[in-house]
Coordinates of C-alpha atoms and ligand atoms in Angstrom, one line a residue:
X1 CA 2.3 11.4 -20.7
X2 CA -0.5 11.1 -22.8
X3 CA -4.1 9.9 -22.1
X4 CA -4.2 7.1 -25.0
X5 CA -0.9 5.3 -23.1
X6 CA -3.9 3.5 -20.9
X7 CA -4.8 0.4 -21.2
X8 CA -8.4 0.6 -22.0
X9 CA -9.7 -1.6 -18.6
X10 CA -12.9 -3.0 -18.8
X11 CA -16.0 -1.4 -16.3
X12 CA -17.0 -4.0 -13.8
X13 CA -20.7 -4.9 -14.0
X14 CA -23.5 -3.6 -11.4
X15 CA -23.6 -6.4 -9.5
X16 CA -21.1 -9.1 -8.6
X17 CA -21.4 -12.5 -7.6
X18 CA -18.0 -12.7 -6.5
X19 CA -16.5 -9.6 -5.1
X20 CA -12.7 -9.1 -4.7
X21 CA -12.4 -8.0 -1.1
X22 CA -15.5 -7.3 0.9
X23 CA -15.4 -6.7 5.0
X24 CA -16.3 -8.9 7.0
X25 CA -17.8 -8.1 10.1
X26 CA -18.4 -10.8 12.4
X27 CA -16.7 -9.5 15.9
X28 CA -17.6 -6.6 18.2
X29 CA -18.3 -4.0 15.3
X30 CA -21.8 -4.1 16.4
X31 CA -21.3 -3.6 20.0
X32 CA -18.3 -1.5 19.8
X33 CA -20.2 1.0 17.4
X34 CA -23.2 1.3 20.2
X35 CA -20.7 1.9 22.8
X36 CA -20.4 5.1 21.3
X37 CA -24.2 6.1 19.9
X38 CA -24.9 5.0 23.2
X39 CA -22.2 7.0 25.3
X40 CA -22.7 9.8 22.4
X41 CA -19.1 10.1 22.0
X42 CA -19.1 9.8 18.0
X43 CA -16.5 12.4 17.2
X44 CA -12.6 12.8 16.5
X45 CA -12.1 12.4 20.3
X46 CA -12.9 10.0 22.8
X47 CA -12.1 7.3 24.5
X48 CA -12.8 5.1 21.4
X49 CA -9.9 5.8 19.3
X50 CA -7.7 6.1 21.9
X51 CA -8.6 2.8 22.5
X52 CA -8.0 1.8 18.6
X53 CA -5.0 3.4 18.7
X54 CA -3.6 1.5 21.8
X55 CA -4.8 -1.4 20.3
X56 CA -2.8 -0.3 16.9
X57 CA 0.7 -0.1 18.8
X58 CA 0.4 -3.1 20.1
X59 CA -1.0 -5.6 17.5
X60 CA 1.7 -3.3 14.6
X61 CA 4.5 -3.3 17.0
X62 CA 4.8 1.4 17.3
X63 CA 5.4 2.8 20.3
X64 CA 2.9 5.4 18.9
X65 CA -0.1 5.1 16.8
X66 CA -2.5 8.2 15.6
X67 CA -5.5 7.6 13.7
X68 CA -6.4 9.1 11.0
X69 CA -9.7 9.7 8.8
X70 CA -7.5 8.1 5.6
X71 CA -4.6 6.2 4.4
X72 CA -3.9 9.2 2.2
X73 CA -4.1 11.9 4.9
X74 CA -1.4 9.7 6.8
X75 CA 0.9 9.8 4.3
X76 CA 0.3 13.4 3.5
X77 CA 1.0 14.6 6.7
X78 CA 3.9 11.8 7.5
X79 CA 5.6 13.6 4.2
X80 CA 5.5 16.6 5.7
X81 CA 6.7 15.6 9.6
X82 CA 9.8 13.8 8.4
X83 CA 10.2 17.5 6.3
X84 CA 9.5 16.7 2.8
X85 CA 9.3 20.4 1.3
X86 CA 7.9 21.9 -1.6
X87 CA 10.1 21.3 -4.7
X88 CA 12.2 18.2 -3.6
X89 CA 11.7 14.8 -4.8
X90 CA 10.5 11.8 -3.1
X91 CA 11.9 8.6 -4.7
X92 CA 8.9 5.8 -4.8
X93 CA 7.9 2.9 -7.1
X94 CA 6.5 3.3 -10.7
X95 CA 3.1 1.1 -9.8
X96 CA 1.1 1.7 -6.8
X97 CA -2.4 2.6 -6.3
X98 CA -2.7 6.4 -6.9
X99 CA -2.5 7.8 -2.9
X100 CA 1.0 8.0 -2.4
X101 CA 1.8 9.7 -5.7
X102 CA -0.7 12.2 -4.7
X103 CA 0.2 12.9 -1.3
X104 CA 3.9 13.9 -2.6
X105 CA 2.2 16.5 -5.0
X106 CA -0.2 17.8 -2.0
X107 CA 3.7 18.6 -0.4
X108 CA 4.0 20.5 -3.8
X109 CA 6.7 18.4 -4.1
X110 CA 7.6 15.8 -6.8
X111 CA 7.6 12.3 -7.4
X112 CA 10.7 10.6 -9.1
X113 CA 9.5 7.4 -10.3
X114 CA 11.5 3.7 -9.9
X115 CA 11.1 0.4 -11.4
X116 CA 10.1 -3.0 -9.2
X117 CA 11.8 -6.6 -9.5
X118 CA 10.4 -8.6 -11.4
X119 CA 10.4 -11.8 -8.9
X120 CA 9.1 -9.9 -5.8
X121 CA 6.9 -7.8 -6.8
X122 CA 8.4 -5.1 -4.7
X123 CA 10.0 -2.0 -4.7
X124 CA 13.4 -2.4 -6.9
X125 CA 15.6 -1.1 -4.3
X126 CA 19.3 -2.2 -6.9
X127 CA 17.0 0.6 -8.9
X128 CA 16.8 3.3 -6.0
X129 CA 20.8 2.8 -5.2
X130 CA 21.2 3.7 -9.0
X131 CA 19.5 6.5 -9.0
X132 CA 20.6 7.8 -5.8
X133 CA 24.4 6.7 -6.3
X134 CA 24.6 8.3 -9.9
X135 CA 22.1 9.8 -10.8
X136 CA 22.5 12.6 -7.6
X137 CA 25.1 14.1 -6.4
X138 CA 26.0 15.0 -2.8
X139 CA 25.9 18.9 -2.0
X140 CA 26.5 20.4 1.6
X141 CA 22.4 21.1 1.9
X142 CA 21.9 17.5 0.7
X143 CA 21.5 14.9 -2.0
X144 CA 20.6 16.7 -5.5
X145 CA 19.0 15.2 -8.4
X146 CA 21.6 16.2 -11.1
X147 CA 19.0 16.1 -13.7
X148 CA 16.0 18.1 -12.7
X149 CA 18.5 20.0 -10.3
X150 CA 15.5 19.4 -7.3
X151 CA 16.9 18.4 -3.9
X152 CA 15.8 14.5 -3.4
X153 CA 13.7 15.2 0.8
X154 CA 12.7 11.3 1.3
X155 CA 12.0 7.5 0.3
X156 CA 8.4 6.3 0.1
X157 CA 8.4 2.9 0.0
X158 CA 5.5 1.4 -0.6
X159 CA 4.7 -2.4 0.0
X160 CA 2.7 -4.0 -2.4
X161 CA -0.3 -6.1 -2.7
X162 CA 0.4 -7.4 1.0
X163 CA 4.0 -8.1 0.7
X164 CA 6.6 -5.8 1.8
X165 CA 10.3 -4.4 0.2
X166 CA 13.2 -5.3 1.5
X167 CA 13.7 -2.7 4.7
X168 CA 17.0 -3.6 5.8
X169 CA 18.3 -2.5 2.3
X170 CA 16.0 0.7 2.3
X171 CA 16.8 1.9 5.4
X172 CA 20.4 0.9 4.4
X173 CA 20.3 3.3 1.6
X174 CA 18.5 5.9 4.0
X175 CA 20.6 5.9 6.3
X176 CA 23.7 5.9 3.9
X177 CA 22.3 9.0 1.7
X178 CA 20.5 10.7 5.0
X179 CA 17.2 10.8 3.6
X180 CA 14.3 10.2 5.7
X181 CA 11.7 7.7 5.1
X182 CA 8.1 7.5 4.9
X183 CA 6.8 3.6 4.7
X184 CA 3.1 3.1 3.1
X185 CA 1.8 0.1 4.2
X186 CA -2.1 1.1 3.1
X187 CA -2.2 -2.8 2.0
X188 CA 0.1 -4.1 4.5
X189 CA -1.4 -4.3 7.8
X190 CA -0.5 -7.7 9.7
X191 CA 2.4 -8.1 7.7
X192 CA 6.3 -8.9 9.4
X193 CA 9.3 -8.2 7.9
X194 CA 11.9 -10.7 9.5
X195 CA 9.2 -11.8 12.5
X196 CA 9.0 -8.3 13.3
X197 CA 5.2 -6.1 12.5
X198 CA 4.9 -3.3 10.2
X199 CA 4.9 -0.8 12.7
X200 CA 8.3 -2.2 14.2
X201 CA 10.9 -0.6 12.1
X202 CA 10.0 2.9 11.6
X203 CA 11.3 5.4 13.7
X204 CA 14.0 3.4 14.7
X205 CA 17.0 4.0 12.4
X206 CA 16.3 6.8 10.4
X207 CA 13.5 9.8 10.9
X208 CA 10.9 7.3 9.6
X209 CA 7.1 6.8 9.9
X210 CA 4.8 4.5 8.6
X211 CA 1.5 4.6 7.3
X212 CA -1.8 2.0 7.2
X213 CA -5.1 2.6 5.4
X214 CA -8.4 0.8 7.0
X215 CA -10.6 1.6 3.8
X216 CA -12.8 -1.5 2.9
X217 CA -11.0 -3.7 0.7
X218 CA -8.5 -4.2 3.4
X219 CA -7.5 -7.0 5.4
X220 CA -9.1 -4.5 8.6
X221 CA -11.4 -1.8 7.6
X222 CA -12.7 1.1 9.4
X223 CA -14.9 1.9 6.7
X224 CA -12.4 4.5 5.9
X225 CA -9.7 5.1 7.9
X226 CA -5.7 5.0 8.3
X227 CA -3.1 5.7 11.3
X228 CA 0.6 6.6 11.1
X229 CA 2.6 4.5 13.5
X230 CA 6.2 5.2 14.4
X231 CA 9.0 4.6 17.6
X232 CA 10.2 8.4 17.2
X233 CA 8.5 10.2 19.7
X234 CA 8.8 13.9 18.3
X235 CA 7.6 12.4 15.7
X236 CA 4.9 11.2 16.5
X237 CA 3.6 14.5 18.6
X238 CA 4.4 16.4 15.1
X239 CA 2.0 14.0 13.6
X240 CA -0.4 14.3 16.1
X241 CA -0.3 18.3 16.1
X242 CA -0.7 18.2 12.6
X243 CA -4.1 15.8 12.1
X244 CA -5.8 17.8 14.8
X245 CA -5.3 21.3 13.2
X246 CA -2.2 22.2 14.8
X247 CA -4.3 23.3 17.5
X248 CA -2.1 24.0 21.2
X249 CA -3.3 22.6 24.1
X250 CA -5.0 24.9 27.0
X251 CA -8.1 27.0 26.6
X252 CA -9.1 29.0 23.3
X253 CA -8.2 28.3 19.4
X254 CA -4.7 28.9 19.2
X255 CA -3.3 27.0 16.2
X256 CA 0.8 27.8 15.5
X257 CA 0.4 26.8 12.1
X258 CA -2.0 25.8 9.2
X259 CA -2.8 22.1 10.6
X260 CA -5.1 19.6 9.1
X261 CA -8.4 18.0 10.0
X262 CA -7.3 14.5 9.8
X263 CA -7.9 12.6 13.0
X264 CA -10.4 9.3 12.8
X265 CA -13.8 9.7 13.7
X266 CA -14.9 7.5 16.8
X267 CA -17.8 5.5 14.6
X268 CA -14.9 4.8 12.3
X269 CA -12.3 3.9 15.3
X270 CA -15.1 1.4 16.6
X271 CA -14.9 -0.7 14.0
X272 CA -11.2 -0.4 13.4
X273 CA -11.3 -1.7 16.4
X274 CA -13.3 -4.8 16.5
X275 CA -11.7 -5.6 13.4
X276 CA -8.0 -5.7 14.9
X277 CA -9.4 -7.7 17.6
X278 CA -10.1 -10.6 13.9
X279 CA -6.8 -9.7 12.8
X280 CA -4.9 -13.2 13.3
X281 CA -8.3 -15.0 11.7
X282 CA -8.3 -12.6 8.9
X283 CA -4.3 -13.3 8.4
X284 CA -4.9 -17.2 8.7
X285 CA -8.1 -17.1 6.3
X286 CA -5.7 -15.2 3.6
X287 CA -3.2 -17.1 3.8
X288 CA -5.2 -20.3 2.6
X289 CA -7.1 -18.2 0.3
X290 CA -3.4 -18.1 -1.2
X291 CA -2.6 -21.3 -1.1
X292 CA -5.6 -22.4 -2.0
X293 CA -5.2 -20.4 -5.8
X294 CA -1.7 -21.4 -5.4
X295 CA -2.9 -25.0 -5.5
X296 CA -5.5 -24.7 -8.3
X297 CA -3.4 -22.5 -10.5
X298 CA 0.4 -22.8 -9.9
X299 CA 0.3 -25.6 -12.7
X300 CA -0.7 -23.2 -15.6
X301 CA 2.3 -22.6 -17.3
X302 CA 0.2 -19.5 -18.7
X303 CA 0.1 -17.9 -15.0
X304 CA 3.2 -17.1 -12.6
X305 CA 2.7 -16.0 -8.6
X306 CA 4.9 -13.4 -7.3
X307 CA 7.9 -14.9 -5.0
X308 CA 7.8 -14.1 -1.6
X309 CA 11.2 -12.9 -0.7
X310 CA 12.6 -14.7 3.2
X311 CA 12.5 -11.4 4.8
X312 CA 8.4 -11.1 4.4
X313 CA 5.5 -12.7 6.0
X314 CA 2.7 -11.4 4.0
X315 CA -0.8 -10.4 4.9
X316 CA -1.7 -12.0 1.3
X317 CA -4.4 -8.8 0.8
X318 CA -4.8 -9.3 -2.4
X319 CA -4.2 -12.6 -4.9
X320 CA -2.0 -11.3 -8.1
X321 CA -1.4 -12.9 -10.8
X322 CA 1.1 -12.6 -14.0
X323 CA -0.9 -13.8 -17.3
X324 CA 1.0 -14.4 -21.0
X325 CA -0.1 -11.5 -22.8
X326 CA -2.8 -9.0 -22.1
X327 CA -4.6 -9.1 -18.9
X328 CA -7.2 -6.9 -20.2
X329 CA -9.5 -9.6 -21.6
X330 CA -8.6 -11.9 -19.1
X331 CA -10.4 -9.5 -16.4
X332 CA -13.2 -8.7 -18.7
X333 CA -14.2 -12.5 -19.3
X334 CA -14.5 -13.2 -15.4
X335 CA -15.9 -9.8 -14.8
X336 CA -18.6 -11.3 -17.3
X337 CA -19.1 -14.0 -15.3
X338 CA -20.2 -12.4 -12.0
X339 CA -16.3 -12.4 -11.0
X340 CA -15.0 -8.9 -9.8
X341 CA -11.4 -9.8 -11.2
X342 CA -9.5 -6.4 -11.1
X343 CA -6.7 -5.0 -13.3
X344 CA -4.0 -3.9 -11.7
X345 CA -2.8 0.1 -11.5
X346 CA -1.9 2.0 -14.4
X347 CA 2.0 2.9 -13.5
X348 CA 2.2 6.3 -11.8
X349 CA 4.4 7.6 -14.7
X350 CA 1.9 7.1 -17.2
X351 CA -1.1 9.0 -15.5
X352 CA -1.8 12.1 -16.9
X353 CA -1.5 13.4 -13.2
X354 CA 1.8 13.2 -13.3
X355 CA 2.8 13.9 -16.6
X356 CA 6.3 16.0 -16.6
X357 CA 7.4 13.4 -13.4
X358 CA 10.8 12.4 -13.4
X359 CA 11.5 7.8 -13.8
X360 CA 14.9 6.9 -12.8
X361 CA 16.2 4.1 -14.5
X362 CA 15.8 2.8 -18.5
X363 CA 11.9 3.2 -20.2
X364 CA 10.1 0.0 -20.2
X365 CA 11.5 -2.4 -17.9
X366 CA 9.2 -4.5 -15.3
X367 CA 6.5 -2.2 -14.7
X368 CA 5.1 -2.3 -18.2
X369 CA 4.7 -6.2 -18.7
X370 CA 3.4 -6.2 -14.7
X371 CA 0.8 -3.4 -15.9
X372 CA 0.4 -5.4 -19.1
X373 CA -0.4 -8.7 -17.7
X374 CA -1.6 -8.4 -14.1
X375 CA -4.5 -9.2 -12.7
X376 CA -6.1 -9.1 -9.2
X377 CA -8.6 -12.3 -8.3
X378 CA -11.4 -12.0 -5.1
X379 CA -9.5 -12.5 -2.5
X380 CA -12.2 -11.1 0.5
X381 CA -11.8 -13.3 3.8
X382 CA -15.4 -14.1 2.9
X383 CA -14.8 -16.3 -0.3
X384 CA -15.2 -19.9 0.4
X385 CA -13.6 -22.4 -1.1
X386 CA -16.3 -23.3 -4.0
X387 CA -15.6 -19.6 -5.2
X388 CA -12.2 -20.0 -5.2
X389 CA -12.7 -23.0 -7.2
X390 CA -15.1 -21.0 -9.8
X391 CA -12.2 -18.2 -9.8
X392 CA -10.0 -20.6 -10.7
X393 CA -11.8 -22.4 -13.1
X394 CA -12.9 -19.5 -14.8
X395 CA -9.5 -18.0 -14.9
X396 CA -8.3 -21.4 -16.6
X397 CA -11.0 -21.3 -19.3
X398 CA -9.9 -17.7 -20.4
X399 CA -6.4 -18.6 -20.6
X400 CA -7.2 -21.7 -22.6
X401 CA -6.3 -20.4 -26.1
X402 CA -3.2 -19.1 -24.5
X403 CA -2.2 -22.2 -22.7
X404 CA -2.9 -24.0 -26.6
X405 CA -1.3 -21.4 -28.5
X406 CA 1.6 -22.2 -25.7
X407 CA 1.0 -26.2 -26.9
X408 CA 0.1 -27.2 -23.5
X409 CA -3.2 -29.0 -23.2
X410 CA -4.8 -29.7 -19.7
X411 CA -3.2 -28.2 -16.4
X412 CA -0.3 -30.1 -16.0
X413 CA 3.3 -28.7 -17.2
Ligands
PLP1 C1 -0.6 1.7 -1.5 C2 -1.7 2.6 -1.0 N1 -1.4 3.7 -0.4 C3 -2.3 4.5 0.1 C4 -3.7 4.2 0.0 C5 -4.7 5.2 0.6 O1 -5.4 4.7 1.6 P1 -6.9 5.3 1.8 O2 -7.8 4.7 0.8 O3 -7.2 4.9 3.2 O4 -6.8 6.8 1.7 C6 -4.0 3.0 -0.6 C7 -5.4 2.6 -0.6 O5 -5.8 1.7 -1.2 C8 -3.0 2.1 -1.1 O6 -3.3 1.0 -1.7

């Protein structure tokens, strides 16, 4: 794909009087972080993240929880423990931030691209069964792609902008195709799927893990930071082996295979920590944040909210919106107003990255009017109520030609 298919995005200015998701960190960060200068445990072990991570499994509903220093090195090593190897494809959805794209290729395997639904917002899992139920075919080592000829290893699904896909369905199709599944979650955390939390389903039905980031534009931050959670218990040794340099237990550096330095540094797990602890404030703060916008703009015909589907309860990390038209000068006239509005991802498929990676499914469709007309607003737990006002009423004032050009004049429909 070729460089000049991006959408030219606008650079944010230096400074910003409204940020879109800054930490906030008003609980025992402070404390929790002297625990350890003070105790002068600050590295990948200690009592600290074992701590986090107990505190992980049961605020996300895993049996098992292991920290990691990213939200990408969880999903590159959960590829690799539910045994995605080097030439298969991994079927995931055309729009995402970059990380899960990229931890496929560090597998040195490939991605094969899929659409999402154009209500939801999700992971177009009608697509998947497509692809899957035609476009493969069943051979006695496993599910082949008939058109690259690649074997297809596993699903990533990956829930987006604090909502989540459909899992009974994907695990459905899993189960039904016998592919494992790796579930990225990076923007997920504090979300339930049918009253159950994100942690809850993996492991359970198919080899499954599933991944969380704590970088700091999410709803809990470790500054940087991720964990892989799962039910599967050989799993979840595999995954530990593998963040701490597949080193064996006992005496001396015996490592049985080339492992990874990936495991969460204490400093970082202190924080993770006291941020859990303000996970149900943080969930209750983004949720009127969301309503809130949902108020102030839901009667611009110019503007459309994703659906939430009845299986989710979202974490509402980040407020998305569908514009008429191009969002591009949309975000450029709140970014000129001290508003750090944010475009959203280029699809996957259209990154030079991954130039020469397979879509499933028709060109076009969903993804390219979502890329075309997205937009993310501030949406931090910090924003008060008078910035989501200024948000809004910016946002309304740059859609005003649109909303004429429509022949609607004022708010109301
Ligand atoms: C969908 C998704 N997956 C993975 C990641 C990677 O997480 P990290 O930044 O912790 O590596 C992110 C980060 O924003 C993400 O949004």
């Amino acid at each position: 794909m070729r460089a000049s298919h991006i959408m030219k995005i606008p650079v944010p200015p230096e400074s910003v009087a409204i940020p879109l998701a800054e930490p906030l960190l008003l609980g025992n960060e402070t404390a929790y972080v002297l625990e350890c200068l003070q105790s002068n445990r600050i590295s990948t072990s200690g009592p600290m993240v074992t701590r986090f991570e107990h505190a992980l499994e049961e605020r996300l509903g895993a049996r098992w929880a292991v920290a990691t220093v990213s939200g990408t090195a969880a999903l590159h090593v959960a590829l690799l423990a539910v045994g995605v190897r080097p030439g298969a494809e991994v079927v995931m959805p055309r729009i995402s931030f970059v990380a899960p794209a990229n931890a496929v290729r560090y597998c040195s395997a490939w991605p094969v691209f899929t659409d999402i639904d154009s209500a939801h917002w999700q992971w177009d899992l009608a697509q998947v069964r497509e692809f899957l139920d035609r476009g493969c075919e069943r051979t006695p080592s496993g599910l082949r792609n008939l058109r690259s000829g690649r074997p297809v290893g596993a699903l990533l699904a990956v829930h987006l902008l604090g909502g989540l896909c459909d899992l009974d369905a994907m695990f459905e199709l899993a189960r039904e195709f016998g592919l494992p599944v790796v579930e990225d979650a990076a923007q997920a955390c504090g979300a339930r799927y049918r009253g159950r939390p994100i942690g809850a389903s993996a492991g359970g039905r198919v080899p499954s893990l599933a991944i969380v980031s704590f970088n700091a534009n999410k709803i809990v931050t470790s500054g940087g930071g991720g964990a892989i959670l799962t039910n599967d218990p050989a799993l979840a040794r595999r995954c530990r082996h593998l963040t701490t340099v597949a080193k064996l237990a006992g005496p001396g550096f015996v490592h049985d295979e080339v492992g990874f330095n990936y495991r969460l540094p204490s400093l970082a797990a202190a924080l993770g920590l006291a941020q859990l602890e303000q996970l149900d404030a943080f969930l209750a703060r983004k949720r009127a944040i969301a309503s809130r916008y949902a108020a102030l703009l839901g009667p611009v015909p110019s503007i459309r909210f994703r659906v939430s589907p009845e299986w989710e309860e979202p974490n509402h990390w980040l407020c998305t919106v569908l514009v008429d038209g191009d969002a591009a000068p949309v975000v450029a006239a709140l970014q000129a107003s001290g508003i750090e509005a944010r475009p959203i991802w280029t699809p996957l498929h259209r990154l030079p990255a991954f130039a020469g990676c397979l879509c499933a499914g028709a060109a076009g469709g969903f993804v390219d009017r979502f890329y075309r007309g997205a937009l993310s607003l501030p949406s931090g737990c910090g924003l008060s109520d008078a910035c989501i006002q200024t948000v809004a009423g910016a946002l309304v004032r740059a859609l005003a030609p649109r909303e004429t050009a429509r022949g609607c004049h004022g708010l109301g429909r």
